[in-house]
Amino acid sequence: MHSKYSAPKLDIPPSLIASVDGGFTEHTVINRMPNIARRVIKENNFADEINQSLEKLASDLSSGNLSPLIDDTGIDVMAWPHYLQLYQEKRWVDIPWFVAETYFYRLILNITNYFRPGEYQYIDPFNLQKSQGLEKSIDSIVALCKQASIWCSQADSTETSLIGLLYFSLWGNRVDLSLWSAIEDSDRSNFNIESQQAHILVDDSAKVIDLFVNNTSNKQNQVDLVADNAGFELVCDLCLLDFLLNSGLVDTVKLHLKPHPTFVSDAMIKDVHHTVDFLSSCSSLEVKNFAHRLRNYITSEQLILTDDYFWTSPLPFWEIPESKKNELSNSSLLIVKGDANYRRLLGDRHWHFSSNFMDIVCYLPVPTLALRTLKSEVAAGIPQLTIDKTAKSDPDWLTNGSWGLIQLAAI
């Protein structure tokens, strides 16, 4: 199966740029990114020379020019001059926002000698935050696994279970148990699906049900999921994949992960293995059983863990290499998780928020499901009435993570 399009059908608008757009985009480059670099200094035991370089990077972001990438033997090091050829000697705030962010994280690895043989090789500079995020979410993990177990034990609950797990995957960046209504605080065994729908601006979960459940003549042999964050969000994604495999709705799942640390909490193959180990050590029987199933899926290659340097490049998704596009064409459904991946689906550009989502992502070779909480000023496919109503009730709706999208683009 192949798409006849190699790019969006619509005219491609300009990229988001900090110095042009201001607001949240500029705040990210001149405030959030320097704080991330300085947190790397605090949370690791790097040499003084490395810390000085990290501090210089942090200081340069607000008004300085891009720093060069020194050859560090990383597989992608020769690709970056090509990615940056239009932005040489430009300020961080004057280049496309997604390029700036992606290069910033690659530079952190360059500075900390992540790829170079030596004492810091393959040291994840964000590992402390990932580990703490997983440990702090244990109550949420136990509650989620108990809820999933209840759903799986109920007859004729496939639709309810699938919708519930789609919602968990969508809101997986929340670890405060807010997925359960306050009235059920003492008994989290009942997940209130209805309470989650009010903050989902586009909800195509019924179409997903049709794809998996109602269309029995078209079984989904393989699902591909492009992962976002480690921690509780990864656990939520794995719960969804567990259900698809355990229920027989899918034969194989391919989980696409980052080949190196990026965007602080993005999941790598080693994070999946660490998560399964962590779940195995939990005292909850439901969590232990979940971990056991995950191990069996990985061993039997029903769950395939894979990574690729395209996922850490600054390229829009429509510039996906032909080999990767051909690989994805074997899938029955591509699930794209999270805000950063959503930005790449849309090229991190100024689409009108009501632009036809399918006309933008038509370049992908298979049906594509985006599960995304809004944390940036990029969106498409939202009805104009919904945009007006949401903007009136919540001025920060595009960036505060309180609103979600479940968008299915069928080909």
Tab-separated table of C-alpha atoms in Angstrom:
chain	number	residue	atom	x	y	z
A	1	MET	CA	0.000	0.000	0.000
A	2	HIS	CA	1.444	3.356	-1.033
A	3	SER	CA	0.227	6.935	-1.003
A	4	LYS	CA	0.268	8.713	-4.342
A	5	TYR	CA	1.348	11.866	-2.531
A	6	SER	CA	4.879	12.733	-1.386
A	7	ALA	CA	3.842	15.880	0.486
A	8	PRO	CA	0.646	17.558	1.742
A	9	LYS	CA	-1.989	18.334	-0.873
A	10	LEU	CA	-2.346	21.863	0.492
A	11	ASP	CA	0.025	24.756	-0.033
A	12	ILE	CA	2.650	24.493	2.683
A	13	PRO	CA	2.660	27.523	5.034
A	14	PRO	CA	5.698	29.046	6.797
A	15	SER	CA	7.468	27.381	9.714
A	16	LEU	CA	7.097	28.539	13.292
A	17	ILE	CA	10.080	30.749	14.222
A	18	ALA	CA	10.720	32.170	17.701
A	19	SER	CA	11.692	35.705	16.681
A	20	VAL	CA	8.758	35.943	14.274
A	21	ASP	CA	6.020	34.287	16.281
A	22	GLY	CA	6.933	35.278	19.823
A	23	GLY	CA	4.642	33.832	22.479
A	24	PHE	CA	5.110	30.205	23.468
A	25	THR	CA	7.572	29.491	20.633
A	26	GLU	CA	9.927	32.277	21.722
A	27	HIS	CA	9.453	31.383	25.401
A	28	THR	CA	10.580	27.827	24.655
A	29	VAL	CA	13.817	28.901	22.968
A	30	ILE	CA	14.888	31.680	25.322
A	31	ASN	CA	13.561	30.317	28.633
A	32	ARG	CA	12.672	26.627	28.628
A	33	MET	CA	15.626	25.340	26.610
A	34	PRO	CA	18.286	27.164	28.700
A	35	ASN	CA	16.670	25.740	31.835
A	36	ILE	CA	16.906	22.237	30.357
A	37	ALA	CA	20.616	22.661	29.579
A	38	ARG	CA	21.292	23.902	33.118
A	39	ARG	CA	19.310	21.030	34.593
A	40	VAL	CA	21.591	18.610	32.738
A	41	ILE	CA	24.501	20.225	34.576
A	42	LYS	CA	22.800	19.811	37.958
A	43	GLU	CA	21.628	16.230	37.460
A	44	ASN	CA	24.877	14.730	36.164
A	45	ASN	CA	28.520	14.522	37.173
A	46	PHE	CA	30.105	15.749	33.978
A	47	ALA	CA	33.567	17.326	33.909
A	48	ASP	CA	33.881	21.078	34.414
A	49	GLU	CA	34.791	21.591	30.770
A	50	ILE	CA	31.546	19.907	29.681
A	51	ASN	CA	29.488	21.925	32.158
A	52	GLN	CA	31.050	25.146	30.896
A	53	SER	CA	30.085	24.245	27.342
A	54	LEU	CA	26.528	23.437	28.468
A	55	GLU	CA	26.329	26.807	30.227
A	56	LYS	CA	27.562	28.563	27.084
A	57	LEU	CA	24.876	26.772	25.075
A	58	ALA	CA	22.251	27.900	27.578
A	59	SER	CA	23.480	31.495	27.399
A	60	ASP	CA	23.622	31.570	23.599
A	61	LEU	CA	20.018	30.537	23.030
A	62	SER	CA	18.398	33.926	23.611
A	63	SER	CA	20.535	35.956	21.194
A	64	GLY	CA	23.536	33.911	20.019
A	65	ASN	CA	24.195	32.018	16.816
A	66	LEU	CA	24.105	28.261	16.309
A	67	SER	CA	27.143	26.394	17.599
A	68	PRO	CA	28.835	23.946	15.198
A	69	LEU	CA	28.502	20.209	15.655
A	70	ILE	CA	31.891	18.576	16.179
A	71	ASP	CA	32.373	15.091	14.710
A	72	ASP	CA	31.567	12.816	17.645
A	73	THR	CA	31.288	9.544	15.664
A	74	GLY	CA	27.484	9.568	15.953
A	75	ILE	CA	25.755	7.852	13.038
A	76	ASP	CA	23.918	11.056	12.115
A	77	VAL	CA	26.812	13.505	12.480
A	78	MET	CA	27.347	13.816	8.723
A	79	ALA	CA	23.647	14.493	8.109
A	80	TRP	CA	23.459	17.562	10.341
A	81	PRO	CA	25.420	19.945	8.045
A	82	HIS	CA	22.811	19.143	5.394
A	83	TYR	CA	19.946	19.751	7.833
A	84	LEU	CA	21.479	23.088	8.869
A	85	GLN	CA	22.769	24.338	5.525
A	86	LEU	CA	20.123	27.082	5.327
A	87	TYR	CA	20.769	28.276	8.870
A	88	GLN	CA	24.541	28.697	9.130
A	89	GLU	CA	25.553	31.772	11.167
A	90	LYS	CA	21.945	32.425	12.152
A	91	ARG	CA	20.612	32.985	15.639
A	92	TRP	CA	18.718	30.243	17.439
A	93	VAL	CA	15.619	32.446	17.516
A	94	ASP	CA	15.721	33.014	13.741
A	95	ILE	CA	15.538	29.429	12.496
A	96	PRO	CA	12.495	27.116	12.384
A	97	TRP	CA	11.481	26.189	15.917
A	98	PHE	CA	11.500	22.432	15.427
A	99	VAL	CA	14.967	22.549	13.862
A	100	ALA	CA	16.203	24.650	16.793
A	101	GLU	CA	14.797	22.240	19.382
A	102	THR	CA	16.027	19.093	17.666
A	103	TYR	CA	19.520	20.503	17.132
A	104	PHE	CA	19.644	21.742	20.734
A	105	TYR	CA	19.168	18.192	22.046
A	106	ARG	CA	21.694	16.799	19.547
A	107	LEU	CA	24.222	19.433	20.687
A	108	ILE	CA	23.758	18.383	24.323
A	109	LEU	CA	24.836	14.864	23.324
A	110	ASN	CA	27.734	16.328	21.348
A	111	ILE	CA	28.897	18.382	24.337
A	112	THR	CA	28.507	15.539	26.865
A	113	ASN	CA	30.449	13.046	24.705
A	114	TYR	CA	27.478	10.688	24.437
A	115	PHE	CA	28.844	9.000	21.306
A	116	ARG	CA	32.570	9.254	22.016
A	117	PRO	CA	34.354	6.259	23.572
A	118	GLY	CA	35.173	7.100	27.171
A	119	GLU	CA	33.622	7.502	30.608
A	120	TYR	CA	30.552	9.402	29.358
A	121	GLN	CA	29.743	7.261	26.333
A	122	TYR	CA	26.010	6.389	26.214
A	123	ILE	CA	25.313	8.229	29.480
A	124	ASP	CA	21.731	9.479	29.095
A	125	PRO	CA	21.866	13.086	30.374
A	126	PHE	CA	18.132	12.934	31.120
A	127	ASN	CA	18.133	9.555	32.841
A	128	LEU	CA	17.403	10.918	36.329
A	129	GLN	CA	14.237	12.636	35.136
A	130	LYS	CA	13.102	9.511	33.302
A	131	SER	CA	13.690	7.276	36.348
A	132	GLN	CA	12.008	9.670	38.743
A	133	GLY	CA	9.051	10.052	36.400
A	134	LEU	CA	8.509	6.306	36.350
A	135	GLU	CA	8.907	5.890	40.107
A	136	LYS	CA	6.551	8.759	40.915
A	137	SER	CA	3.844	7.282	38.698
A	138	ILE	CA	3.623	3.913	40.472
A	139	ASP	CA	0.175	4.604	41.961
A	140	SER	CA	-1.118	5.562	38.525
A	141	ILE	CA	0.450	2.460	36.991
A	142	VAL	CA	-1.176	0.147	39.543
A	143	ALA	CA	-4.560	1.819	39.042
A	144	LEU	CA	-4.230	1.614	35.259
A	145	CYS	CA	-3.305	-2.082	35.294
A	146	LYS	CA	-6.203	-2.877	37.637
A	147	GLN	CA	-8.591	-1.001	35.363
A	148	ALA	CA	-7.249	-2.763	32.276
A	149	SER	CA	-7.599	-6.113	34.048
A	150	ILE	CA	-11.244	-5.333	34.857
A	151	TRP	CA	-11.958	-4.473	31.251
A	152	CYS	CA	-10.282	-7.631	29.949
A	153	SER	CA	-12.288	-9.806	32.357
A	154	GLN	CA	-15.632	-8.414	31.244
A	155	ALA	CA	-17.497	-10.071	28.426
A	156	ASP	CA	-18.318	-7.916	25.393
A	157	SER	CA	-16.167	-5.031	26.656
A	158	THR	CA	-13.823	-4.768	23.674
A	159	GLU	CA	-15.162	-1.402	22.505
A	160	THR	CA	-15.180	0.126	25.989
A	161	SER	CA	-11.711	-1.233	26.715
A	162	LEU	CA	-10.233	0.032	23.454
A	163	ILE	CA	-11.701	3.513	23.845
A	164	GLY	CA	-10.542	3.673	27.452
A	165	LEU	CA	-7.006	2.618	26.547
A	166	LEU	CA	-6.913	5.084	23.643
A	167	TYR	CA	-7.795	7.791	26.167
A	168	PHE	CA	-5.084	6.621	28.541
A	169	SER	CA	-2.556	6.675	25.705
A	170	LEU	CA	-3.730	10.163	24.741
A	171	TRP	CA	-3.501	11.582	28.273
A	172	GLY	CA	-0.474	9.486	29.251
A	173	ASN	CA	1.604	12.557	30.096
A	174	ARG	CA	-0.601	12.973	33.178
A	175	VAL	CA	0.583	11.091	36.246
A	176	ASP	CA	-1.730	12.708	38.783
A	177	LEU	CA	-4.537	10.153	38.439
A	178	SER	CA	-6.687	12.897	36.886
A	179	LEU	CA	-8.117	10.327	34.488
A	180	TRP	CA	-10.394	9.213	37.267
A	181	SER	CA	-13.159	11.527	38.416
A	182	ALA	CA	-12.789	13.045	41.883
A	183	ILE	CA	-15.970	11.371	43.092
A	184	GLU	CA	-14.262	7.993	42.727
A	185	ASP	CA	-11.119	9.007	44.590
A	186	SER	CA	-11.501	6.169	47.100
A	187	ASP	CA	-12.155	3.536	44.432
A	188	ARG	CA	-10.281	3.941	41.186
A	189	SER	CA	-11.600	0.725	39.697
A	190	ASN	CA	-14.098	2.636	37.561
A	191	PHE	CA	-12.712	4.786	34.755
A	192	ASN	CA	-15.087	7.545	33.701
A	193	ILE	CA	-14.819	7.683	29.914
A	194	GLU	CA	-17.447	10.391	29.582
A	195	SER	CA	-15.496	12.778	31.798
A	196	GLN	CA	-12.541	12.631	29.406
A	197	GLN	CA	-14.484	13.510	26.271
A	198	ALA	CA	-15.118	17.143	27.223
A	199	HIS	CA	-11.470	18.029	26.613
A	200	ILE	CA	-10.996	16.062	23.382
A	201	LEU	CA	-11.427	18.561	20.546
A	202	VAL	CA	-11.535	15.907	17.815
A	203	ASP	CA	-12.439	12.351	18.825
A	204	ASP	CA	-12.231	9.734	16.084
A	205	SER	CA	-12.178	6.828	18.531
A	206	ALA	CA	-15.430	5.489	17.020
A	207	LYS	CA	-13.624	5.204	13.672
A	208	VAL	CA	-10.821	3.301	15.375
A	209	ILE	CA	-13.422	0.911	16.795
A	210	ASP	CA	-14.720	0.357	13.265
A	211	LEU	CA	-11.191	-0.370	12.097
A	212	PHE	CA	-10.406	-2.905	14.807
A	213	VAL	CA	-13.693	-4.365	16.004
A	214	ASN	CA	-16.536	-3.951	13.565
A	215	ASN	CA	-14.678	-4.715	10.337
A	216	THR	CA	-14.058	-8.400	11.009
A	217	SER	CA	-13.166	-9.140	7.378
A	218	ASN	CA	-10.118	-6.853	7.616
A	219	LYS	CA	-8.093	-7.994	10.593
A	220	GLN	CA	-5.215	-5.692	11.495
A	221	ASN	CA	-2.135	-7.867	11.082
A	222	GLN	CA	0.370	-5.230	12.182
A	223	VAL	CA	0.172	-1.916	14.006
A	224	ASP	CA	3.088	0.509	14.152
A	225	LEU	CA	3.347	3.034	16.971
A	226	VAL	CA	5.762	5.972	16.926
A	227	ALA	CA	6.403	6.482	20.635
A	228	ASP	CA	6.696	9.729	22.539
A	229	ASN	CA	7.692	9.893	26.216
A	230	ALA	CA	9.090	7.311	28.598
A	231	GLY	CA	7.562	7.022	32.083
A	232	PHE	CA	3.824	6.750	32.665
A	233	GLU	CA	3.055	7.689	29.068
A	234	LEU	CA	5.066	4.733	27.771
A	235	VAL	CA	3.255	2.464	30.250
A	236	CYS	CA	-0.078	3.725	28.881
A	237	ASP	CA	1.086	3.043	25.323
A	238	LEU	CA	2.236	-0.447	26.282
A	239	CYS	CA	-1.143	-1.104	27.916
A	240	LEU	CA	-2.865	-0.220	24.652
A	241	LEU	CA	-0.511	-2.476	22.681
A	242	ASP	CA	-0.946	-5.261	25.254
A	243	PHE	CA	-4.700	-5.139	24.769
A	244	LEU	CA	-4.422	-5.219	20.966
A	245	LEU	CA	-2.136	-8.272	21.104
A	246	ASN	CA	-3.778	-10.101	24.003
A	247	SER	CA	-7.260	-9.744	22.528
A	248	GLY	CA	-6.162	-11.027	19.134
A	249	LEU	CA	-7.107	-7.803	17.359
A	250	VAL	CA	-3.522	-7.542	16.095
A	251	ASP	CA	-0.839	-10.137	15.296
A	252	THR	CA	2.238	-7.938	15.546
A	253	VAL	CA	3.134	-4.507	16.892
A	254	LYS	CA	6.221	-2.559	15.895
A	255	LEU	CA	7.201	0.122	18.425
A	256	HIS	CA	9.339	2.893	16.925
A	257	LEU	CA	11.658	4.516	19.462
A	258	LYS	CA	14.391	7.156	19.514
A	259	PRO	CA	17.968	5.944	18.889
A	260	HIS	CA	19.421	8.443	21.372
A	261	PRO	CA	18.196	10.726	24.176
A	262	THR	CA	16.204	13.735	22.971
A	263	PHE	CA	13.432	16.081	24.097
A	264	VAL	CA	14.347	15.102	27.684
A	265	SER	CA	11.900	12.227	28.145
A	266	ASP	CA	11.523	10.641	24.709
A	267	ALA	CA	11.554	6.840	24.919
A	268	MET	CA	14.430	4.685	23.683
A	269	ILE	CA	14.702	0.897	23.444
A	270	LYS	CA	16.623	0.822	26.722
A	271	ASP	CA	13.752	2.742	28.377
A	272	VAL	CA	11.289	0.039	27.333
A	273	HIS	CA	13.468	-2.667	28.887
A	274	HIS	CA	13.948	-0.573	32.028
A	275	THR	CA	10.179	-0.041	32.243
A	276	VAL	CA	9.454	-3.777	31.952
A	277	ASP	CA	12.044	-4.492	34.672
A	278	PHE	CA	10.460	-1.836	36.871
A	279	LEU	CA	6.968	-3.277	36.339
A	280	SER	CA	8.247	-6.777	37.146
A	281	SER	CA	9.456	-5.601	40.554
A	282	CYS	CA	6.068	-4.122	41.508
A	283	SER	CA	4.097	-5.813	44.303
A	284	SER	CA	0.818	-5.566	42.381
A	285	LEU	CA	-0.168	-8.859	40.752
A	286	GLU	CA	-1.859	-7.057	37.845
A	287	VAL	CA	1.318	-5.079	37.135
A	288	LYS	CA	3.522	-8.198	37.384
A	289	ASN	CA	1.266	-10.068	34.970
A	290	PHE	CA	1.360	-7.122	32.583
A	291	ALA	CA	5.183	-7.117	32.680
A	292	HIS	CA	5.236	-10.887	32.080
A	293	ARG	CA	3.067	-10.527	28.970
A	294	LEU	CA	5.299	-7.730	27.662
A	295	ARG	CA	8.396	-9.916	28.073
A	296	ASN	CA	6.704	-12.740	26.190
A	297	TYR	CA	5.649	-10.403	23.358
A	298	ILE	CA	9.220	-9.130	22.995
A	299	THR	CA	10.712	-12.634	23.116
A	300	SER	CA	8.252	-13.980	20.547
A	301	GLU	CA	8.648	-10.838	18.394
A	302	GLN	CA	4.981	-10.055	18.579
A	303	LEU	CA	6.230	-6.753	19.986
A	304	ILE	CA	9.192	-5.503	17.955
A	305	LEU	CA	11.307	-2.704	19.413
A	306	THR	CA	13.040	-0.670	16.732
A	307	ASP	CA	14.727	2.720	16.378
A	308	ASP	CA	15.892	4.911	13.512
A	309	TYR	CA	17.727	8.203	13.174
A	310	PHE	CA	14.877	9.652	11.133
A	311	TRP	CA	12.914	9.918	14.381
A	312	THR	CA	15.579	12.239	15.862
A	313	SER	CA	16.093	14.310	12.713
A	314	PRO	CA	14.547	17.777	12.246
A	315	LEU	CA	12.837	16.738	9.008
A	316	PRO	CA	9.062	16.921	8.577
A	317	PHE	CA	7.375	13.552	8.302
A	318	TRP	CA	6.757	14.033	4.589
A	319	GLU	CA	10.545	13.868	4.027
A	320	ILE	CA	10.618	10.343	5.433
A	321	PRO	CA	13.176	8.157	3.599
A	322	GLU	CA	11.693	5.864	0.993
A	323	SER	CA	13.022	2.805	2.830
A	324	LYS	CA	11.214	3.811	6.024
A	325	LYS	CA	8.062	4.647	4.077
A	326	ASN	CA	8.147	1.201	2.481
A	327	GLU	CA	8.593	-0.367	5.914
A	328	LEU	CA	5.548	1.481	7.269
A	329	SER	CA	3.492	0.438	4.247
A	330	ASN	CA	3.403	-3.095	5.700
A	331	SER	CA	1.319	-1.819	8.597
A	332	SER	CA	-2.460	-1.782	8.878
A	333	LEU	CA	-2.383	1.307	11.105
A	334	LEU	CA	0.273	3.844	12.083
A	335	ILE	CA	-0.246	5.417	15.525
A	336	VAL	CA	1.676	8.656	16.049
A	337	LYS	CA	2.022	9.686	19.684
A	338	GLY	CA	2.547	13.033	21.325
A	339	ASP	CA	2.951	16.714	20.587
A	340	ALA	CA	6.440	16.716	19.032
A	341	ASN	CA	5.578	13.900	16.618
A	342	TYR	CA	2.324	15.694	15.754
A	343	ARG	CA	4.307	18.836	14.962
A	344	ARG	CA	6.417	16.771	12.561
A	345	LEU	CA	3.300	15.324	10.910
A	346	LEU	CA	2.340	18.922	10.133
A	347	GLY	CA	5.906	20.072	9.460
A	348	ASP	CA	5.635	22.436	12.464
A	349	ARG	CA	4.006	25.012	10.224
A	350	HIS	CA	1.309	27.646	10.376
A	351	TRP	CA	-1.628	25.634	9.083
A	352	HIS	CA	-5.021	27.083	9.832
A	353	PHE	CA	-6.317	25.088	12.773
A	354	SER	CA	-9.373	24.052	10.744
A	355	SER	CA	-7.326	22.852	7.727
A	356	ASN	CA	-8.234	19.371	6.558
A	357	PHE	CA	-6.012	16.972	8.537
A	358	MET	CA	-6.221	14.257	5.869
A	359	ASP	CA	-5.102	16.685	3.139
A	360	ILE	CA	-1.931	17.362	5.124
A	361	VAL	CA	-0.928	13.808	6.149
A	362	CYS	CA	-2.009	12.219	2.860
A	363	TYR	CA	1.663	11.495	2.114
A	364	LEU	CA	1.700	8.568	4.566
A	365	PRO	CA	1.158	5.118	3.027
A	366	VAL	CA	-1.263	3.717	5.629
A	367	PRO	CA	-4.150	4.897	7.827
A	368	THR	CA	-2.668	7.145	10.516
A	369	LEU	CA	-3.975	7.796	14.028
A	370	ALA	CA	-2.630	10.834	15.891
A	371	LEU	CA	-2.973	10.783	19.688
A	372	ARG	CA	-1.857	14.179	20.906
A	373	THR	CA	-2.295	16.574	23.807
A	374	LEU	CA	-1.806	20.165	22.665
A	375	LYS	CA	1.470	21.692	23.908
A	376	SER	CA	2.334	23.905	20.933
A	377	GLU	CA	0.682	26.319	18.560
A	378	VAL	CA	0.361	23.809	15.723
A	379	ALA	CA	-2.884	22.042	14.853
A	380	ALA	CA	-5.199	21.047	12.021
A	381	GLY	CA	-8.555	19.382	11.500
A	382	ILE	CA	-10.400	21.152	14.333
A	383	PRO	CA	-13.885	22.482	13.485
A	384	GLN	CA	-14.031	26.286	13.537
A	385	LEU	CA	-16.859	26.339	16.073
A	386	THR	CA	-14.778	24.170	18.392
A	387	ILE	CA	-11.780	26.486	17.947
A	388	ASP	CA	-13.856	29.563	18.792
A	389	LYS	CA	-15.507	27.970	21.804
A	390	THR	CA	-12.264	26.559	23.221
A	391	ALA	CA	-10.261	29.757	22.717
A	392	LYS	CA	-12.955	31.710	24.518
A	393	SER	CA	-13.050	29.357	27.506
A	394	ASP	CA	-9.273	28.783	27.714
A	395	PRO	CA	-6.895	31.368	26.167
A	396	ASP	CA	-3.934	28.974	26.599
A	397	TRP	CA	-5.695	25.996	25.034
A	398	LEU	CA	-2.974	25.442	22.420
A	399	THR	CA	-0.101	25.020	24.858
A	400	ASN	CA	-1.238	24.010	28.356
A	401	GLY	CA	-1.694	20.282	27.697
A	402	SER	CA	-5.332	20.303	28.828
A	403	TRP	CA	-6.829	19.558	25.406
A	404	GLY	CA	-6.454	16.499	23.238
A	405	LEU	CA	-6.891	15.208	19.702
A	406	ILE	CA	-7.696	11.695	18.481
A	407	GLN	CA	-7.475	12.071	14.706
A	408	LEU	CA	-7.686	9.215	12.230
A	409	ALA	CA	-6.619	9.850	8.660
A	410	ALA	CA	-7.837	6.939	6.548
A	411	ILE	CA	-6.469	6.497	3.041
